[in-house]
PDB file of C-alpha atoms in Angstrom:
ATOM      1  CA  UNK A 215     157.307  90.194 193.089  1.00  0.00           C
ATOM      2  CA  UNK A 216     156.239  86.758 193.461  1.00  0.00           C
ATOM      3  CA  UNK A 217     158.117  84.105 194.744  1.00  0.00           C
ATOM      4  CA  UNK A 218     158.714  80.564 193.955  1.00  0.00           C
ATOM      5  CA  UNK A 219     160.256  77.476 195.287  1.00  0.00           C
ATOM      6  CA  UNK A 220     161.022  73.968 194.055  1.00  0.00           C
ATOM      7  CA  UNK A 221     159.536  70.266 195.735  1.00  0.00           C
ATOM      8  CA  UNK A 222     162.176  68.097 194.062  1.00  0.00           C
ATOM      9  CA  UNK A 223     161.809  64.663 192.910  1.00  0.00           C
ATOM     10  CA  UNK A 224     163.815  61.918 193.126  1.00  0.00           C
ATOM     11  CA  UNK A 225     167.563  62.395 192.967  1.00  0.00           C
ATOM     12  CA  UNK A 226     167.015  65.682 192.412  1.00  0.00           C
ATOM     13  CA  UNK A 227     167.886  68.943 194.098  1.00  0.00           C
ATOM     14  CA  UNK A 228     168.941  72.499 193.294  1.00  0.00           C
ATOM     15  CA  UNK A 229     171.488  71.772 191.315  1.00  0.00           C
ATOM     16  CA  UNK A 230     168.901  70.959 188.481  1.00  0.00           C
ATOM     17  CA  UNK A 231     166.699  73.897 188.983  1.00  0.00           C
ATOM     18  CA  UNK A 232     169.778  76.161 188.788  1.00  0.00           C
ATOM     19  CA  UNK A 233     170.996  75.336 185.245  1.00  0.00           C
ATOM     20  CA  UNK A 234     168.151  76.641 183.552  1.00  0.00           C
ATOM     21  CA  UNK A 235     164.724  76.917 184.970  1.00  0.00           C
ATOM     22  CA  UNK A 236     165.707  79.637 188.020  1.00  0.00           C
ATOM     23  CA  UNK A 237     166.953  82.386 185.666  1.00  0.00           C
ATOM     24  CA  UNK A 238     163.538  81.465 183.640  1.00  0.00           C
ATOM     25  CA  UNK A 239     161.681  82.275 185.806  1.00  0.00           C
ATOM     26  CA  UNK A 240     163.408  85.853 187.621  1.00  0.00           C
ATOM     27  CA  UNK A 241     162.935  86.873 184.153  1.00  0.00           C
ATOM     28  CA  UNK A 242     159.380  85.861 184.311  1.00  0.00           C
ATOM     29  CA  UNK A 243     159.218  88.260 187.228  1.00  0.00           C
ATOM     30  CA  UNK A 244     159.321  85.907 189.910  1.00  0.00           C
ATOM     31  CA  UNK A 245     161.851  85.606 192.847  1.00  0.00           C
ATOM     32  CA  UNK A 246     163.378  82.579 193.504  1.00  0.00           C
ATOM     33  CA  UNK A 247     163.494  81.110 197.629  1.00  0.00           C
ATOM     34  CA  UNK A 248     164.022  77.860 198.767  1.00  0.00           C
ATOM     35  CA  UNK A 249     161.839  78.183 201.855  1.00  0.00           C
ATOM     36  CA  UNK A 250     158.710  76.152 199.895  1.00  0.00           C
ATOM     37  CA  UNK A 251     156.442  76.737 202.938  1.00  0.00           C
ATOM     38  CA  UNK A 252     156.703  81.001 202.288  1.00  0.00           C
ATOM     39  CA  UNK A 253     156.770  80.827 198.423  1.00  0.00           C
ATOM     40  CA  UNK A 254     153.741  82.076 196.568  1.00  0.00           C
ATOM     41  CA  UNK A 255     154.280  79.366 193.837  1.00  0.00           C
ATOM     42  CA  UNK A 256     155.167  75.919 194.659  1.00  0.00           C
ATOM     43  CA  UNK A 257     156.799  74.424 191.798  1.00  0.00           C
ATOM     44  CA  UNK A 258     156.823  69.741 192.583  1.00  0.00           C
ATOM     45  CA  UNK A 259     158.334  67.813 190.434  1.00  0.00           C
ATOM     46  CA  UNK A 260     157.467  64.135 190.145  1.00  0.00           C
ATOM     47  CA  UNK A 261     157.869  62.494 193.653  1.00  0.00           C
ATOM     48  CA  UNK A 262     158.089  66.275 194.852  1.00  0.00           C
ATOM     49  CA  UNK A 263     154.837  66.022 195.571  1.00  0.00           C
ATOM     50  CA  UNK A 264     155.137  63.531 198.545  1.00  0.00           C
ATOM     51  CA  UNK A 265     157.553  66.450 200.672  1.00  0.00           C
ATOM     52  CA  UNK A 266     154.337  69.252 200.273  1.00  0.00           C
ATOM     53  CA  UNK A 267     153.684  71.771 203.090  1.00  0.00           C
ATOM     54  CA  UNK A 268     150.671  71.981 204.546  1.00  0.00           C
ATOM     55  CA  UNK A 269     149.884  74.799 201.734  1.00  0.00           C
ATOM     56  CA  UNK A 270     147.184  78.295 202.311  1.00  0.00           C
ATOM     57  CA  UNK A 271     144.637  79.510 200.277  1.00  0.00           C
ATOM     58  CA  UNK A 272     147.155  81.795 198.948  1.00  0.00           C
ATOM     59  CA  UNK A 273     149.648  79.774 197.670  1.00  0.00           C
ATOM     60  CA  UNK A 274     149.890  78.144 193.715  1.00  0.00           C
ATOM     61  CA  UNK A 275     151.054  74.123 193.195  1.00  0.00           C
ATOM     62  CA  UNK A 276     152.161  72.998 190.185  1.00  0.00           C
ATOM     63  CA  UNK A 277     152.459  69.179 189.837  1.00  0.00           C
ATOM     64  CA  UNK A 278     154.788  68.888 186.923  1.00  0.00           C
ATOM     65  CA  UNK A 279     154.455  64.822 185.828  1.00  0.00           C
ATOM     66  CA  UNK A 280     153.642  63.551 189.549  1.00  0.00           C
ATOM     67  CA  UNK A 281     154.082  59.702 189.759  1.00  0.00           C
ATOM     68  CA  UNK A 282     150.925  58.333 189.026  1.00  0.00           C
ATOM     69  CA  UNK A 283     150.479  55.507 187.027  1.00  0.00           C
ATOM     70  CA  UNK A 284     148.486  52.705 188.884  1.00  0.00           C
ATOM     71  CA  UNK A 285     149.243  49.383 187.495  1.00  0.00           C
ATOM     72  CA  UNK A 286     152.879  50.176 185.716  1.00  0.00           C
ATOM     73  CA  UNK A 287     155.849  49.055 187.712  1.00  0.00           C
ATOM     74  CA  UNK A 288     158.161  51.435 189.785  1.00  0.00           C
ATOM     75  CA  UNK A 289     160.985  49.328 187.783  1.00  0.00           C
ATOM     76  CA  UNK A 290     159.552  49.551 184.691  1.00  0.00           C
ATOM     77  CA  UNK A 291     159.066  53.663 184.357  1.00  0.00           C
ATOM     78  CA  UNK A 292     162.459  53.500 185.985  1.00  0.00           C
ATOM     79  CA  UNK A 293     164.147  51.644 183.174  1.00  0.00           C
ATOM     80  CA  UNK A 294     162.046  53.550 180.279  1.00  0.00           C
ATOM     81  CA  UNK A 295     163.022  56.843 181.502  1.00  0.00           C
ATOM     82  CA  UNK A 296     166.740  55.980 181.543  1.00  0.00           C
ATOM     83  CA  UNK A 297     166.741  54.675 178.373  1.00  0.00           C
ATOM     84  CA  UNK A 298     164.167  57.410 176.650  1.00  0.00           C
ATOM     85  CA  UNK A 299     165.897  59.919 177.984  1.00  0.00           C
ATOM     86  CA  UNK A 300     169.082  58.417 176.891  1.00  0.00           C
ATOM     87  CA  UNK A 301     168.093  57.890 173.346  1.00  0.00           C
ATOM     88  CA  UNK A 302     166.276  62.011 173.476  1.00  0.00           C
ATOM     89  CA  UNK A 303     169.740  63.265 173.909  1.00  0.00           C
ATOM     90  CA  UNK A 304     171.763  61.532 171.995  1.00  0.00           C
ATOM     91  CA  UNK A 305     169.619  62.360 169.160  1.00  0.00           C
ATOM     92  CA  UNK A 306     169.565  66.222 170.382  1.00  0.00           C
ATOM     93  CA  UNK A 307     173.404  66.030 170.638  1.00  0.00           C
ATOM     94  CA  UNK A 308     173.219  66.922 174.607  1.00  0.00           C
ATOM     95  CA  UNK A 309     174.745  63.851 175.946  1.00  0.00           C
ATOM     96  CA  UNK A 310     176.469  65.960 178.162  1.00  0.00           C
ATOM     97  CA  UNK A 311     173.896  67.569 179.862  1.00  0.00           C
ATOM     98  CA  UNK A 312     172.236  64.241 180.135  1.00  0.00           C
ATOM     99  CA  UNK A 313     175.139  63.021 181.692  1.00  0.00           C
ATOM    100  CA  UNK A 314     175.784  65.409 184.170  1.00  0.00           C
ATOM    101  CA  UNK A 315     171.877  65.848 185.246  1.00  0.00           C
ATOM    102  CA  UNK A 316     172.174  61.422 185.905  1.00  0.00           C
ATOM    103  CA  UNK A 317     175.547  62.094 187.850  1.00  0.00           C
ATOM    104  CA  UNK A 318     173.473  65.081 190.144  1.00  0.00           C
ATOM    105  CA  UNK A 319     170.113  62.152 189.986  1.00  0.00           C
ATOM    106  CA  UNK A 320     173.068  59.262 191.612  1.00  0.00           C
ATOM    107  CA  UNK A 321     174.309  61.862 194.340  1.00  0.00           C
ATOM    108  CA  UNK A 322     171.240  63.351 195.644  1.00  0.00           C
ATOM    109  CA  UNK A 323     169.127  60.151 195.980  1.00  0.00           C
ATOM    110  CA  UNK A 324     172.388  58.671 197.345  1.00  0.00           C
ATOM    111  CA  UNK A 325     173.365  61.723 199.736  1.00  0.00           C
ATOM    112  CA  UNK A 326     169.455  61.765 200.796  1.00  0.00           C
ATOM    113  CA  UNK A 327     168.568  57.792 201.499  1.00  0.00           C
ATOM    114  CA  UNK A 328     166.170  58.880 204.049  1.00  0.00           C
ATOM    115  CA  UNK A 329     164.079  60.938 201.642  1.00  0.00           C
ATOM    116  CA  UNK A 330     164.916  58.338 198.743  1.00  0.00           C
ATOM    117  CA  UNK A 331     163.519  55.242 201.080  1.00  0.00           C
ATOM    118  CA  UNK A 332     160.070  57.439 201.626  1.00  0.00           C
ATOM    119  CA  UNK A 333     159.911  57.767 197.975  1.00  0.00           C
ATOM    120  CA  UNK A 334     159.887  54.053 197.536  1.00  0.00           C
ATOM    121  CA  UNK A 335     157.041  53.425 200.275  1.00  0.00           C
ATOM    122  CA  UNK A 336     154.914  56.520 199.130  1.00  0.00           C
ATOM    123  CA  UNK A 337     154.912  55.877 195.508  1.00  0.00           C
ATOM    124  CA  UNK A 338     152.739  52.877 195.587  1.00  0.00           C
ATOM    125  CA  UNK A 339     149.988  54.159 197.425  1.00  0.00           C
ATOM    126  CA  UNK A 340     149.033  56.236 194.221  1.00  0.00           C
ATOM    127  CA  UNK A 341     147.578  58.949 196.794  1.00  0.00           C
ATOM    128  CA  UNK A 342     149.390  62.242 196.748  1.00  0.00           C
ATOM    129  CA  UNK A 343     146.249  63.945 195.699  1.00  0.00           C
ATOM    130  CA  UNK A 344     144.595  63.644 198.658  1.00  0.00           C
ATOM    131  CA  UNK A 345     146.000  65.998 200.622  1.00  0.00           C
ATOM    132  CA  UNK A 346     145.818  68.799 197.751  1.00  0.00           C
ATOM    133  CA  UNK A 347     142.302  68.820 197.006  1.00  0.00           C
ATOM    134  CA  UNK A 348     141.285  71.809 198.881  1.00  0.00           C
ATOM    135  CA  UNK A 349     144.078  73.666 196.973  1.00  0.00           C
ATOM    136  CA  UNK A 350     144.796  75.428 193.842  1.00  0.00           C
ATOM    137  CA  UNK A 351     146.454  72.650 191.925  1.00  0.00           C
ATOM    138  CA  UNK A 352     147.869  73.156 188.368  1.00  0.00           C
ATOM    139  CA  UNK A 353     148.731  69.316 187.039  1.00  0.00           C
ATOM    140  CA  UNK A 354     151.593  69.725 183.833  1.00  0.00           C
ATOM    141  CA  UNK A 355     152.250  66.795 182.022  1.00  0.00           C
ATOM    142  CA  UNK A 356     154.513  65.664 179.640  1.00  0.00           C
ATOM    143  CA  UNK A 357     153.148  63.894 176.249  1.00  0.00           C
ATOM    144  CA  UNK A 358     155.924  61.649 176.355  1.00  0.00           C
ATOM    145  CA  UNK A 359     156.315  61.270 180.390  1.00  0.00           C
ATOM    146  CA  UNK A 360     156.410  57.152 181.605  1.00  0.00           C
ATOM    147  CA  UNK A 361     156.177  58.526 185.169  1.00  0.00           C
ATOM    148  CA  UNK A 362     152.519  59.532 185.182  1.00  0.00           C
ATOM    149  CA  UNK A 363     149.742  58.130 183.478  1.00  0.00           C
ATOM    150  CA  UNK A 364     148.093  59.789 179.982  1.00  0.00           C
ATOM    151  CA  UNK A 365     144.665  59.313 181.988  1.00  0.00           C
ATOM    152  CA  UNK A 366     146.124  61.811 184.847  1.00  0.00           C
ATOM    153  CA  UNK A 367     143.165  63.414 184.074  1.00  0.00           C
ATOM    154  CA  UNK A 368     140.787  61.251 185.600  1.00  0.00           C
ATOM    155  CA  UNK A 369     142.324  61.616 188.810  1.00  0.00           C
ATOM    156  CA  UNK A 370     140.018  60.806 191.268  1.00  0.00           C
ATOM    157  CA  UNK A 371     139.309  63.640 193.752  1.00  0.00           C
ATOM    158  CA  UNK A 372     136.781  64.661 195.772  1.00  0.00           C
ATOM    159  CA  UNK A 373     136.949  68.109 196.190  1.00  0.00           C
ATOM    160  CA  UNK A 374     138.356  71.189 193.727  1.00  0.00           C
ATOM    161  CA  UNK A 375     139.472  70.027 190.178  1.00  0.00           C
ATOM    162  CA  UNK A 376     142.783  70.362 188.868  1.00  0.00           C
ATOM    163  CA  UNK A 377     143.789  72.716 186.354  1.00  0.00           C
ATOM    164  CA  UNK A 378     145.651  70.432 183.507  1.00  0.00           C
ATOM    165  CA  UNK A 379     148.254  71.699 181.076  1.00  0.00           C
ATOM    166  CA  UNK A 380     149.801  69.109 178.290  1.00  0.00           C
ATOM    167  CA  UNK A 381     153.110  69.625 177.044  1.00  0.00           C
ATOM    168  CA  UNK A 382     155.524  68.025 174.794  1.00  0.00           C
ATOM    169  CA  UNK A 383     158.525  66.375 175.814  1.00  0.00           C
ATOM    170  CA  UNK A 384     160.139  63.622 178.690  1.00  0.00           C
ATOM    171  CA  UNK A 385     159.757  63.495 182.379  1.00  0.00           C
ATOM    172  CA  UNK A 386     163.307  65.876 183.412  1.00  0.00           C
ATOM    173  CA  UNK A 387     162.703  68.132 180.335  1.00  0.00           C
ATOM    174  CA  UNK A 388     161.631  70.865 182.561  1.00  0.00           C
ATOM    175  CA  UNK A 389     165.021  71.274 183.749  1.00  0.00           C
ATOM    176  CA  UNK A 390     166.670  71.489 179.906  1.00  0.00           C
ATOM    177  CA  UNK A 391     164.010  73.083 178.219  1.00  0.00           C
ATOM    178  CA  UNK A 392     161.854  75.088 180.978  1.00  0.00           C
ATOM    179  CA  UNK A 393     160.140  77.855 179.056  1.00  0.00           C
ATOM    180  CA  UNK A 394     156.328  75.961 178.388  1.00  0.00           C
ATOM    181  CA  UNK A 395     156.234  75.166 182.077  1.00  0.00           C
ATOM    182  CA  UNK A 396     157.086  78.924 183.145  1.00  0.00           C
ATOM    183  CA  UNK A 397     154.980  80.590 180.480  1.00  0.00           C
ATOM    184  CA  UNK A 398     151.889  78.517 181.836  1.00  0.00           C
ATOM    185  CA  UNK A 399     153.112  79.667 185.357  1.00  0.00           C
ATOM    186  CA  UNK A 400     153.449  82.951 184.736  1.00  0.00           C
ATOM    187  CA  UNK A 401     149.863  82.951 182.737  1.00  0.00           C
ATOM    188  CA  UNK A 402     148.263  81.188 186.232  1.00  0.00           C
ATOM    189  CA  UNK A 403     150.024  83.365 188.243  1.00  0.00           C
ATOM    190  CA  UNK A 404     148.681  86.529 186.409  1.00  0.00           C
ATOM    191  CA  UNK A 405     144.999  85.181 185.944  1.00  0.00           C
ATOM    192  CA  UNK A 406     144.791  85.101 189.541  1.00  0.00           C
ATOM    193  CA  UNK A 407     143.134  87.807 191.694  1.00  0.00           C
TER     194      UNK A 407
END
């Protein structure tokens, strides 16, 4: 059985991957760990990506929305997501799961500073790829995500390509709605040798 782990993002933690996306994926076929350095599949979510292992040939990284959007303000995306998201769930009657994923967002990036604070100097730099592109990188992102850019696709890299998946929804909806991000993990997972 394959195994998986989560990279969280900011504010986030295993709270969020345990409301939804965990039992996803054991019925996928694949066993959940939270040792990320042992896991076949390495499952980063936004600013995830900037607490990687150094990863082997063996292992699978999905970059679900990574923050890349050079030129657009930290603030900005910030703001657009709150209120997006806000305005998403109120229309989907789930302002309670809204509510409780922001309260689990406030205590993690406030019971964390250290890895919150790392977040805020990495992000700039736009250069998270550069350390993946030996790897076996599957980039996911969301139509409607204001974290990373439409033109993620262009990302400039220097050695293998990424493997790019599109996929309707907002930034966090992996952790409401996770079944398009573990069908195309599952399909990876199987296509490999």
């Amino acid at each position: 059985m394959p195994t998986a782990a989560f990279s969280y993002g900011f504010g986030e933690g295993p709270w969020h991957s345990r409301q939804k996306f965990e039992a996803k994926l054991e019925r996928a076929g694949f066993d959940v760990i939270r040792d990320i350095p042992a896991a076949d599949i390495i499952i980063s979510h936004s600013a995830g990506c900037y607490f990687l292992p150094e990863m082997t040939d063996k292992q699978i990284l999905f970059l679900i929305d990574p923050p890349y959007w050079p030129g657009r303000s930290s603030w900005n995306s910030f703001i657009e997501k709150v209120r997006t998201e806000f305005i998403d769930a109120r229309q989907r009657r789930a302002l309670g799961f809204w509510l409780r994923k922001t309260a689990w967002n406030i205590t993690y990036s406030l019971r964390s500073l250290t890895r919150t604070l790392t977040i805020a100097r990495l992000h700039p730099l736009h250069n998270f790829h550069e350390a993946l592109e030996d790897h076996d990188i599957v980039l996911i992102r969301n139509d409607r995500d204001v974290w990373c850019t439409p033109e993620i696709e262009k990302l400039p890299t220097k050695g293998k390509s990424f493997l790019y998946y599109h996929v309707p929804g907002l930034h966090d909806d992996l952790w409401e709605m996770p079944a398009p991000y573990v069908a195309i993990i599952q399909e990876v997972a199987t296509l490999r040798p």
